[in-house]
C-alpha positions as a printed NumPy array, in Angstrom:
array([[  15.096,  -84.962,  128.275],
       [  14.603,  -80.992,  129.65 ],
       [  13.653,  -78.544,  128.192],
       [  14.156,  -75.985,  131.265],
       [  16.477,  -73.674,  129.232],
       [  13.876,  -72.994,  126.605],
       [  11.186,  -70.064,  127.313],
       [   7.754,  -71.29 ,  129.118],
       [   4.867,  -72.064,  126.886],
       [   1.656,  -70.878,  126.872],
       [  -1.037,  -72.991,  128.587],
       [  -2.392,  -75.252,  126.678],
       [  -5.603,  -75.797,  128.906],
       [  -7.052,  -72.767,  128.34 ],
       [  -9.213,  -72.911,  125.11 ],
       [ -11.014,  -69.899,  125.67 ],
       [  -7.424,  -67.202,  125.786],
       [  -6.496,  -69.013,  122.41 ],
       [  -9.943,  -68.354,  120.563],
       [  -9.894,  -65.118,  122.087],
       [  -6.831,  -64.56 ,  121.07 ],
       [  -7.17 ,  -66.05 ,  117.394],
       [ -10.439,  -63.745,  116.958],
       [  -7.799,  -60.676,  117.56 ],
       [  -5.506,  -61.982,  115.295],
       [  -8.236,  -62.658,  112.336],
       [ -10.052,  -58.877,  113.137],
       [  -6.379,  -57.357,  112.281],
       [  -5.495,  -59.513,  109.205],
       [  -2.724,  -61.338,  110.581],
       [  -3.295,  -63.702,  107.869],
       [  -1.083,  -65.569,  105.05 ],
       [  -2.756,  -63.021,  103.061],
       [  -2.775,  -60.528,  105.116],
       [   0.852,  -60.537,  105.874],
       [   1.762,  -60.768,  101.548],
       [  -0.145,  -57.731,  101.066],
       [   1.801,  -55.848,  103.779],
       [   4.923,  -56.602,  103.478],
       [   5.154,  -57.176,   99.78 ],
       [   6.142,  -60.436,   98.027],
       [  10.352,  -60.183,   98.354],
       [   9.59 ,  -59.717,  102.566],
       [   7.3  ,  -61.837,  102.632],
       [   9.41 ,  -64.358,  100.651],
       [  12.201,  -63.491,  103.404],
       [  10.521,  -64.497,  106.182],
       [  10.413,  -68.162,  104.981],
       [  14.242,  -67.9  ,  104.953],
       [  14.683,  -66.751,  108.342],
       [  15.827,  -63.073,  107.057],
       [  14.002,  -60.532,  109.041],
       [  15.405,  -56.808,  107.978],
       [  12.991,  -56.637,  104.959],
       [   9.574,  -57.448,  107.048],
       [  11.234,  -55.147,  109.56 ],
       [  12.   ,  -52.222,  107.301],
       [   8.164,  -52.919,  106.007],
       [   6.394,  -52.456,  109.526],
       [   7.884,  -49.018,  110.672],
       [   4.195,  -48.174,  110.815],
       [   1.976,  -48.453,  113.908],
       [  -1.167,  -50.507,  111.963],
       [  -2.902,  -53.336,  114.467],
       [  -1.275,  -55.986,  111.953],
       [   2.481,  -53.888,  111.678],
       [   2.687,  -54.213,  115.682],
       [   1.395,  -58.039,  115.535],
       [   4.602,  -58.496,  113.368],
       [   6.852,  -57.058,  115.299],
       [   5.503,  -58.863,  117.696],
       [   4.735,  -62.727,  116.605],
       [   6.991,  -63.09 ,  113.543],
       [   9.564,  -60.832,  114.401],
       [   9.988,  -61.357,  118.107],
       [  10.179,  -57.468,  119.026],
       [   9.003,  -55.92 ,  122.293],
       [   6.497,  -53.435,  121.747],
       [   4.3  ,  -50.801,  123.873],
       [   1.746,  -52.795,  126.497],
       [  -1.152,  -49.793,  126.29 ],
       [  -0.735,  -50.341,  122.166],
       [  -1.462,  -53.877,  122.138],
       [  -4.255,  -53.465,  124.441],
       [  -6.024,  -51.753,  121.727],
       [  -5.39 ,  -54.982,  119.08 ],
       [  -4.934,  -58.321,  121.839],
       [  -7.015,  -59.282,  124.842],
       [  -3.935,  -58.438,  126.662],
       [  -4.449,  -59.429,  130.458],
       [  -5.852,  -62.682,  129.247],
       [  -2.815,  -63.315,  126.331],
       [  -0.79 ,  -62.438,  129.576],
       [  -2.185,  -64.892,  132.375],
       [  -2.074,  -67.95 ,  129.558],
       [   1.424,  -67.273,  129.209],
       [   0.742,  -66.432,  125.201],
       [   2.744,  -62.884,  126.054],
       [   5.427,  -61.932,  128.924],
       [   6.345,  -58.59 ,  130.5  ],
       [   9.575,  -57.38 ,  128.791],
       [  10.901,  -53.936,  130.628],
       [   8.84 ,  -50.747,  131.188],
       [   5.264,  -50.884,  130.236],
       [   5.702,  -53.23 ,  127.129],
       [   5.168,  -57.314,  125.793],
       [   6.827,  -60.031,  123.907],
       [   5.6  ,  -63.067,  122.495],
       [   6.374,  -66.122,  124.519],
       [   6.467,  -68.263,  121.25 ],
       [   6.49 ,  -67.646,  117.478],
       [   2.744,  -67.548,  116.112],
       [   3.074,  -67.983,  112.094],
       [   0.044,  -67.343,  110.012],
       [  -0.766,  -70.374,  107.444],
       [  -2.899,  -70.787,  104.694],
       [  -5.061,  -74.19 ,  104.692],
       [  -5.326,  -75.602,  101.567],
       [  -8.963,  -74.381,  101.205],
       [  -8.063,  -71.095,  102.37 ],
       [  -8.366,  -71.639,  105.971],
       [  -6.946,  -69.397,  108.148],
       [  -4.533,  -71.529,  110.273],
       [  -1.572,  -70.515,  112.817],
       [   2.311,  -72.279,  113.8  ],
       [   2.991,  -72.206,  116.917],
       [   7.054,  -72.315,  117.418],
       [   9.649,  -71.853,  119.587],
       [  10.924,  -68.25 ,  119.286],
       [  13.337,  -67.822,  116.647],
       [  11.899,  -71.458,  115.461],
       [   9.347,  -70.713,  113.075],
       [  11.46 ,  -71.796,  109.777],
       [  11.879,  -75.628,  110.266],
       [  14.686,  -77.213,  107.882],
       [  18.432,  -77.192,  106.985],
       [  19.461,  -74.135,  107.395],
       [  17.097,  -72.22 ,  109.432],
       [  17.576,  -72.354,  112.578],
       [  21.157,  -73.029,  113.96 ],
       [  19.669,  -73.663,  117.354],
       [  21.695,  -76.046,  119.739],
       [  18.797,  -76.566,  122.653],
       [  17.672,  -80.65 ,  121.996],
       [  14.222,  -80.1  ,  122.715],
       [  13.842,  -76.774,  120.19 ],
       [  10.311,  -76.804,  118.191],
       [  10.03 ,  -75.968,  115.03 ],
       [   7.587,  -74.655,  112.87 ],
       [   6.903,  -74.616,  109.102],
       [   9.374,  -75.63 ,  106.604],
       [  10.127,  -77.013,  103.11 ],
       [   9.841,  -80.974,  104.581],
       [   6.676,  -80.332,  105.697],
       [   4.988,  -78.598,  103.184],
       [   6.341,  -81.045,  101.039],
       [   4.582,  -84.165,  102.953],
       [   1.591,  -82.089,  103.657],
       [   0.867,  -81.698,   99.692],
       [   1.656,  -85.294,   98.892],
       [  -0.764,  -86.735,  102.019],
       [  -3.588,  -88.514,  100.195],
       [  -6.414,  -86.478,  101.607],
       [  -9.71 ,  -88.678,  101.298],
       [ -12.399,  -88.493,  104.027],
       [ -11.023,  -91.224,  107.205],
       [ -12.136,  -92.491,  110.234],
       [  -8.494,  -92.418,  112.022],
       [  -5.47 ,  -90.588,  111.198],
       [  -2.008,  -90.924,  112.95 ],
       [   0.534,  -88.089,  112.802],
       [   4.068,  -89.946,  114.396],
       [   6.8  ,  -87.089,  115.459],
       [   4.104,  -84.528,  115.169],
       [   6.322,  -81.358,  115.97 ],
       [   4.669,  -78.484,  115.487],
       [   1.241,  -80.229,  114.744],
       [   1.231,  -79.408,  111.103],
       [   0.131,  -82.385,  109.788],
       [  -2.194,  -83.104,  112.393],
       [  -3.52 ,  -79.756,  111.686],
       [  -4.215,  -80.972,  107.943],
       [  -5.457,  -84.788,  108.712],
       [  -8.172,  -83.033,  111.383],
       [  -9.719,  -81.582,  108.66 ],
       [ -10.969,  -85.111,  106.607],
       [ -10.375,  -87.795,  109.434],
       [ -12.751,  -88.342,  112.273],
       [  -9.82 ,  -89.161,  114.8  ],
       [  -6.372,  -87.722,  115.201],
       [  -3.731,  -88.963,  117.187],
       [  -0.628,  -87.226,  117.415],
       [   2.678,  -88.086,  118.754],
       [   6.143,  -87.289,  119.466],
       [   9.087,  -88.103,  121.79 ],
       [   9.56 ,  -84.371,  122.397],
       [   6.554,  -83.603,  125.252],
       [   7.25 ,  -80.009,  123.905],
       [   6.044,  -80.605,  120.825],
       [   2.742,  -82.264,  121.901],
       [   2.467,  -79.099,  123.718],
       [   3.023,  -76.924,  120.858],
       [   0.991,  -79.29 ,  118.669],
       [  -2.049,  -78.117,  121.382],
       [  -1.646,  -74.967,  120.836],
       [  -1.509,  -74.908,  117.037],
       [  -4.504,  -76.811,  116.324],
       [  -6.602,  -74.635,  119.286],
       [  -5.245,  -71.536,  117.964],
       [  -6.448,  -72.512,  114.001],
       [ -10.018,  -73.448,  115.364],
       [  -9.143,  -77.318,  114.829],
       [ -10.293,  -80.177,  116.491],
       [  -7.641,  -81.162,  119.131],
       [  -5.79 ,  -84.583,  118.449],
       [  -5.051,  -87.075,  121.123],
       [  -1.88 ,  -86.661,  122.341],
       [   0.836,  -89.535,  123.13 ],
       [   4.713,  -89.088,  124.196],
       [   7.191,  -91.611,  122.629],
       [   8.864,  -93.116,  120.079],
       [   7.608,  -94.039,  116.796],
       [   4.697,  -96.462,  117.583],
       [   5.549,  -97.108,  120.857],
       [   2.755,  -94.553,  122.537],
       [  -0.144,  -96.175,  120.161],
       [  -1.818,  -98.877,  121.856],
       [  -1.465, -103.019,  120.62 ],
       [  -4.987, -103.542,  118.523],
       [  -5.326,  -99.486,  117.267],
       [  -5.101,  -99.46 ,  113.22 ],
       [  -5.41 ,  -96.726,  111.071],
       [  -6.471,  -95.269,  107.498],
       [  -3.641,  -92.901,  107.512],
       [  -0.27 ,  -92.667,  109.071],
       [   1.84 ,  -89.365,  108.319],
       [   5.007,  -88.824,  109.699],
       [   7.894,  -86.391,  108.89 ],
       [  10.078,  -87.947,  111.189],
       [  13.89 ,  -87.136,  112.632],
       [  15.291,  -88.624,  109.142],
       [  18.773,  -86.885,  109.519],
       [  21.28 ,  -89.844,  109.681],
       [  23.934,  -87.966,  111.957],
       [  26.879,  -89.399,  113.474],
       [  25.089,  -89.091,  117.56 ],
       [  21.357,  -87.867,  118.742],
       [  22.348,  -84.297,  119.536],
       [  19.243,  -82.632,  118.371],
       [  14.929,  -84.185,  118.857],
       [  13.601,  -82.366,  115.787],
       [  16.048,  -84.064,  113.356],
       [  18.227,  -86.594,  114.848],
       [  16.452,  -90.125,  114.492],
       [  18.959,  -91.349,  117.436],
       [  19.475,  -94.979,  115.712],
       [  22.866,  -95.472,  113.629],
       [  22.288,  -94.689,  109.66 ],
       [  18.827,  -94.914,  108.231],
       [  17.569,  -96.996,  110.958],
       [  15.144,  -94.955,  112.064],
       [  13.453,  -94.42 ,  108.84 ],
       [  13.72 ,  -98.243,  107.99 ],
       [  11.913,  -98.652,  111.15 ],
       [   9.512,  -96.761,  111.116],
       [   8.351,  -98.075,  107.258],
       [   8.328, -101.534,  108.172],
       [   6.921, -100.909,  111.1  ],
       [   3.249,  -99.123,  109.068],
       [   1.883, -102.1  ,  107.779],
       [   0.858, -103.72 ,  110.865],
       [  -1.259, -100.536,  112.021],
       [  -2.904, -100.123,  108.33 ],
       [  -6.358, -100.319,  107.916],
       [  -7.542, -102.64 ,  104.218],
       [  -7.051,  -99.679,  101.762],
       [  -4.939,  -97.416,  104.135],
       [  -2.269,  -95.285,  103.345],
       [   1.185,  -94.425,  105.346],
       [   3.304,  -91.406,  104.215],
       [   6.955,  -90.885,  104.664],
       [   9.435,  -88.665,  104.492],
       [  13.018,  -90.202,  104.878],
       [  16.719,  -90.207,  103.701],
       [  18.682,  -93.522,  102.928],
       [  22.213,  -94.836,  102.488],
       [  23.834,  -95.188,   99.348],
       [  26.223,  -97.845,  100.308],
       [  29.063,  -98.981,   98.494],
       [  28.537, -102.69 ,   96.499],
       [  24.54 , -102.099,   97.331],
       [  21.737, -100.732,   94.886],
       [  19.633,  -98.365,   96.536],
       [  16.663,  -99.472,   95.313],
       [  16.924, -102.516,   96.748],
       [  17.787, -101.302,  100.02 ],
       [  14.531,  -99.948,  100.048],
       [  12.428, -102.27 ,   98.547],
       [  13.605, -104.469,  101.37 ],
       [  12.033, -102.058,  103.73 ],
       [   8.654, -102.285,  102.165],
       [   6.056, -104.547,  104.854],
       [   4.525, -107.626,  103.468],
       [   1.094, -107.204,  102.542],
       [   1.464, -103.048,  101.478],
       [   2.091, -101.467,   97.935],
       [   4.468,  -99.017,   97.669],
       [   5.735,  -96.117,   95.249],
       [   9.234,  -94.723,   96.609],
       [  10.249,  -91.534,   94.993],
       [  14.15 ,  -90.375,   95.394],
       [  13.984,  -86.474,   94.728],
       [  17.422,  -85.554,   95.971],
       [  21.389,  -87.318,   96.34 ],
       [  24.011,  -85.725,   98.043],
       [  27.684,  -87.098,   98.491],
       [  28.313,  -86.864,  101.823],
       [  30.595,  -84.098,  102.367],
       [  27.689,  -82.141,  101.181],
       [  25.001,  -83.854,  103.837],
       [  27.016,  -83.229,  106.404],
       [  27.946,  -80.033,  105.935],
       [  24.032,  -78.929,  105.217],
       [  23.628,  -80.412,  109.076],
       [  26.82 ,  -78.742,  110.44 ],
       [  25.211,  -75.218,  108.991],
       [  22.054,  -76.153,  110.39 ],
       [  22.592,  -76.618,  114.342],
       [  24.914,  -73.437,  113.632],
       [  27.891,  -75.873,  113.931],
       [  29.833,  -73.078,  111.231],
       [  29.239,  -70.512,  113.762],
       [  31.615,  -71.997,  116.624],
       [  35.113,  -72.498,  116.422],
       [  37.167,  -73.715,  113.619],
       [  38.933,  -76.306,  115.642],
       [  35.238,  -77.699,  117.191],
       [  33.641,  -77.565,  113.488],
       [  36.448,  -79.528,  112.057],
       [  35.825,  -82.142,  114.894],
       [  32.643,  -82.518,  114.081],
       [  32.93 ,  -82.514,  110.105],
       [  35.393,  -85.402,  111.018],
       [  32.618,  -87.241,  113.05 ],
       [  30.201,  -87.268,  110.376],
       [  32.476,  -88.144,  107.514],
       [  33.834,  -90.921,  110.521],
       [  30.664,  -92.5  ,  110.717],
       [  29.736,  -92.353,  107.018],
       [  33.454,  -94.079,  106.235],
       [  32.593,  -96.625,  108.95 ],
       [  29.415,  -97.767,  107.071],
       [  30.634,  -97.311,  103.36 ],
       [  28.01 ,  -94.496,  102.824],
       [  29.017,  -92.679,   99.835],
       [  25.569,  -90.38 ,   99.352],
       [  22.576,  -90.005,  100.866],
       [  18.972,  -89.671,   99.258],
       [  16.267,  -88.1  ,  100.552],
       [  12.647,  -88.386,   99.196],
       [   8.97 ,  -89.646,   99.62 ],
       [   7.876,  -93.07 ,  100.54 ],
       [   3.693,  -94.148,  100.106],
       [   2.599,  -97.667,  101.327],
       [  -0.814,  -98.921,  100.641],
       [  -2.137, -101.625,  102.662],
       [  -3.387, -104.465,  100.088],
       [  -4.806, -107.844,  100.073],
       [  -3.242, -108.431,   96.51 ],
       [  -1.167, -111.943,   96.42 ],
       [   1.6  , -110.143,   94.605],
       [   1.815, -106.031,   95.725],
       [   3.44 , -103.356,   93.778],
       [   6.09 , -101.833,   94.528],
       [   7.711,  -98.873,   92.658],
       [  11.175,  -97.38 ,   93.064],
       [  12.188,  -94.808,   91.288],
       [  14.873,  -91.233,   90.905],
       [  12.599,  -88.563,   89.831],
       [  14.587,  -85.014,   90.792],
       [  12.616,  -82.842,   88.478],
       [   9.691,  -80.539,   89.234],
       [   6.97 ,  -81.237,   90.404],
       [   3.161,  -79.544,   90.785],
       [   2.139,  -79.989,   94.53 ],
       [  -0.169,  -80.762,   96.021],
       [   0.486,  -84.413,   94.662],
       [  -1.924,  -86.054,   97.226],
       [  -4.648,  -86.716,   94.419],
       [  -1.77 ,  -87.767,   91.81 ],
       [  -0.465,  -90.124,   94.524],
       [  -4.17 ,  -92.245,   94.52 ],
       [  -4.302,  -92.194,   91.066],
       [  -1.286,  -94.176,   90.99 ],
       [  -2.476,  -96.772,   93.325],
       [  -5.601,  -96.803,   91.195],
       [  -3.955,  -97.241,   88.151],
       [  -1.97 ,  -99.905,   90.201],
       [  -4.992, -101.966,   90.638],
       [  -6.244, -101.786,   87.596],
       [  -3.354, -103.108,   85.757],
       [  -2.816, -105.813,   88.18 ],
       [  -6.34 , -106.908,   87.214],
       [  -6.235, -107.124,   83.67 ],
       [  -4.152, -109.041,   81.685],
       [  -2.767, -107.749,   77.88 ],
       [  -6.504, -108.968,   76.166],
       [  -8.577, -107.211,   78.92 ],
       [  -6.18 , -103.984,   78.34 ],
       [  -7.365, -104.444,   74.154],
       [ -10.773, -104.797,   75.171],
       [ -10.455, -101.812,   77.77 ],
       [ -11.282,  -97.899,   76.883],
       [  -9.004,  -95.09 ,   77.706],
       [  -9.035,  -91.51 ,   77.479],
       [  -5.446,  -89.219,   77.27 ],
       [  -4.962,  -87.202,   80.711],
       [  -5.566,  -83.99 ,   80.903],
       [  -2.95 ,  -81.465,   79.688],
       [  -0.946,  -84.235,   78.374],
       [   1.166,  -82.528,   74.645],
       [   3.113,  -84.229,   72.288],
       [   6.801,  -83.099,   71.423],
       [   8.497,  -84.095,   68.104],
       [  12.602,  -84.543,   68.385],
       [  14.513,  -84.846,   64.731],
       [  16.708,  -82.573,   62.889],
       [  15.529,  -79.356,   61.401],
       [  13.572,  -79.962,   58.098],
       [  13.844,  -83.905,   58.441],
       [  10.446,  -86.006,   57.379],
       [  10.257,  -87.732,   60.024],
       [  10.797,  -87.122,   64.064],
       [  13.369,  -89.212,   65.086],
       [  11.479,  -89.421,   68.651],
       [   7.744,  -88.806,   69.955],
       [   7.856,  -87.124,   73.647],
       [   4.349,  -87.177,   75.464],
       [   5.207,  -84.786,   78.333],
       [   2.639,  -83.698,   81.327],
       [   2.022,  -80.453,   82.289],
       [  -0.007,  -81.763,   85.762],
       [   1.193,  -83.482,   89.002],
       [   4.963,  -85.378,   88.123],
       [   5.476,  -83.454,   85.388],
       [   6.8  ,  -86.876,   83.488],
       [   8.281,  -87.169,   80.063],
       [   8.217,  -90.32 ,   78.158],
       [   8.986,  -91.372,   74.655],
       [   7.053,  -93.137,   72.411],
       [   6.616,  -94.267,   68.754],
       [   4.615,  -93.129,   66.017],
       [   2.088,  -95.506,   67.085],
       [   1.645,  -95.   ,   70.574],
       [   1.739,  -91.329,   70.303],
       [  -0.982,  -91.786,   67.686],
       [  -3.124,  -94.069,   69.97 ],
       [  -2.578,  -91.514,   72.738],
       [  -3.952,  -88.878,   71.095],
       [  -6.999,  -90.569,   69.999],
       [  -8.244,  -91.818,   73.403],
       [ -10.859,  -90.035,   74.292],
       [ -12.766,  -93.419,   75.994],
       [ -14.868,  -94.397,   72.706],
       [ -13.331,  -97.255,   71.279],
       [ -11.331,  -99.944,   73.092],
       [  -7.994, -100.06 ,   72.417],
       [  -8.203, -102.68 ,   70.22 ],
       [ -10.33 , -101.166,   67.643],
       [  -7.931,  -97.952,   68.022],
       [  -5.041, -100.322,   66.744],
       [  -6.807, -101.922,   64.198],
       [  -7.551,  -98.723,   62.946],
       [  -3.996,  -97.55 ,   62.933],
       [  -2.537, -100.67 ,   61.701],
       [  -4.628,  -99.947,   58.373],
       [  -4.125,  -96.373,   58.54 ],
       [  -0.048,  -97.738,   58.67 ],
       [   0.054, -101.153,   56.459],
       [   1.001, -102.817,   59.12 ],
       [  -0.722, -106.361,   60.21 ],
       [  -3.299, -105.843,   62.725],
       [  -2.497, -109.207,   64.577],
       [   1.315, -108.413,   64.915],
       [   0.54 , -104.813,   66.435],
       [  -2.027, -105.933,   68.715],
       [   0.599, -108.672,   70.106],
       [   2.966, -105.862,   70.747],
       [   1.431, -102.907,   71.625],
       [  -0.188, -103.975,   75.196],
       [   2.864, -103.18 ,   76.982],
       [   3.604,  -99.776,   75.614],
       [  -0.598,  -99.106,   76.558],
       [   0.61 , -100.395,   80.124],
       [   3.965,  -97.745,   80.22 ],
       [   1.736,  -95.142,   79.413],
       [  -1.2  ,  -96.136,   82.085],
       [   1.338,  -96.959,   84.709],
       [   2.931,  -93.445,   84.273],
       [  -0.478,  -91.373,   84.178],
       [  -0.707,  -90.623,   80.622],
       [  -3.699,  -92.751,   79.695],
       [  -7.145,  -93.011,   82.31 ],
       [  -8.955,  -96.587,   82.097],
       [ -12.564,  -94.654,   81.003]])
């Protein structure tokens, strides 16, 4: 693996030029916020697509943070005696953080993306140039060992990361370091690795450059770098998921035939879990012909974890591959070599009776339970991020119900989640609904539909009476017997625990 034709990086041994040079950057606002209020919310908004002309048209001026634009985000030479007067300049130049470009001016020697921490930390990407959008679609970049920086996958894995204080965190196919970059800020140990030795670079630089800890670094595969014995509370990984027809490209291309590499890698966690740990996944699977997906991944799932497997997304497979093709800028070449390639992929998915491919979140929990949980489910609707405290509810709520049986549930207390309301479906001017909806306005977002009892138990949990009582109560209020309700009742209370709409008190 080379990655000779790419531009040299900075050095990443020289802590001092990158908290220099991150005090510069901070002084002149070149900030998440920082950058909104310049260049307005539809520029700002265009950077994340890779669209430059707005942010350029918006830093005409000659402002400390308008030339650190031009210079970081938009890749744009600019006047060496200017920056002097915003960057330590000889120092950004002898770490290799800016090169001479013609008479008297600088570039940058990689993209440096301001990013807002999740408790308004003042982090920075560090990309290769041209790289900072990571994703379908953004980059069109053919060099194997590219970099890339921020991007809808992970965001997305970032705000569903369970993020309770832990001794050891492992970040596998760490990239751009930005979910090492989140973990160092509740675990006591970081270890971060990737086949790429370009990205452990670049995953140097970001966390020095945001004023993080630095992780341990360790080339190769999966879990081959991590040492026999190591174990871990958390295990993140947005990993080369793209199930492509040959390994052309590091950041995406998993390099094993289908979703092997994702398979892999998820029955691989449980062995390096901590009791109570947590491994988080990003992945795409086959949908195979004469196969139920949700069995091809529950067969995935390691013996002794819990899991909840969420499928947000299915496309046929002319679709996938043509969301690749765009991607490595495939569309761009000719029409005879694009065609040759669309073939390839469509080859390969005929080959293996693939007829779509899903893409979405998988959670494991290591547990010592004789019988673990494991969830499966298609939920493509929105969603309120970050979902990291909605994901350990459900493993909460997992426990719980695995520990009491149908009596202990009437015996138990519950209150009604927050922002939980109640929808009533019938025809205009009927007497009755002919459906109850609870819907949440919080974390999933779910919907579920109950009847007139359970929506009126709902709504009366506030964790005061069991729920016993609370049926005997209705059952009166109803005419119905209370012995027959409380016999059938138990499992609609467990729907609506299992789903987040009732709290054990």
């Amino acid at each position: 693996m080379s990655d000779s034709s790419l531009a040299p990086l900075p050095s990443a041994d020289r802590p001092e030029a990158a908290a220099r040079l991150r005090d510069a950057l901070l002084a002149a606002s070149f900030t998440a916020d920082g950058l909104l209020e310049l260049l307005g919310a539809p520029a700002y908004a265009a950077l994340a697509r890779s669209e430059t002309v707005p942010a350029l048209r918006a830093t005409r001026g000659d402002t400390p943070l308008e030339l650190l634009v031009r210079l970081f985000l938009l890749q744009q030479p600019v006047p060496r005696a200017r920056v002097a007067d915003v960057l330590p300049v000889e120092q950004c130049l002898e770490s290799g953080w800016l090169t001479p470009a013609g008479d008297d001016e600088v570039a940058a020697a990689v993209d440096v993306r301001p990013y807002g921490g999740p408790g308004g930390e003042d982090w920075f990407i560090v990309s290769d140039l041209g790289c900072a959008v990571g994703g379908a679609g953004g980059i069109g970049s053919r060099e194997e060992c590219v970099v890339l920086g921020v991007g809808g996958a992970s965001t997305t894995l970032a705000g569903i990361t369970v993020r309770t204080p832990v001794a050891a965190a492992l970040d596998l196919g760490t990239g751009s370091g930005i979910q090492a970059l989140h973990a160092a800020q509740h675990a006591t140990r970081v270890t971060a690795t990737d086949l790429n030795p370009r990205a452990l670079h670049i995953t140097a630089l970001t966390l020095a450059l945001s004023g993080a800890p630095a992780a341990d670094l360790a080339q190769g595969s999966l879990f081959e770098p991590v040492p026999r014995g190591t174990s871990y509370d958390l295990i993140v990984s947005n990993p080369p998921f793209v199930i492509s027809p040959a390994a052309r490209l590091t950041y995406r291309d998993g390099g094993m035939g289908g979703d092997d590499l994702c398979r892999s890698l998820v029955q691989g966690a449980g062995e390096w879990l901590n009791e109570g740990g947590f491994a988080q996944f990003l992945a795409n699977w086959q949908h195979v012909e004469g196969e139920d997906w949700q069995d091809r991944l529950r067969s995935w799932v390691p013996r002794g974890c819990d899991a909840w497997i969420v499928q947000r997304e299915v496309q046929d497979v002319t679709q996938y591959a043509e969301l690749w093709l765009r991607d490595a800028g495939d569309h761009r070449g000719g029409r005879a070599e694009y065609q040759a390639l669309y073939d390839a992929w469509l080859d390969e998915f005929e080959a293996r009776k693939v007829r779509a491919v899903g893409f979405g979140w998988i959670t494991l929990r290591r547990t010592d339970a004789a019988e673990p949980s494991v969830t499966v489910e298609e939920w493509p609707h929105p969603v309120e991020q970050p979902l990291g405290d909605t994901v350990r509810a459900h493993f909460e709520r997992v426990d719980y119900l695995r520990a009491n049986d149908d009596a202990a549930l009437l015996a138990g207390h519950f209150r009604l989640a927050s922002e939980v309301v109640q929808e009533q479906v019938g025809l205009p001017g009927a007497e009755d609904p002919e459906h109850v909806v609870l819907r949440q306005n919080r974390g999933m977002r779910r919907a579920t539909k109950v009847d007139t009892v359970g929506a009126g138990f709902a709504g009366v949990c506030d964790g005061s009476l069991s729920a016993g009582r609370i049926l005997d109560a209705i059952a009166q209020l109803v005419g119905e017997d209370p012995v027959s309700l409380r016999d059938r009742t138990p499992a609609q209370i467990r729907l609506l625990v299992e789903q987040g709409f009732l709290d054990p008190a």
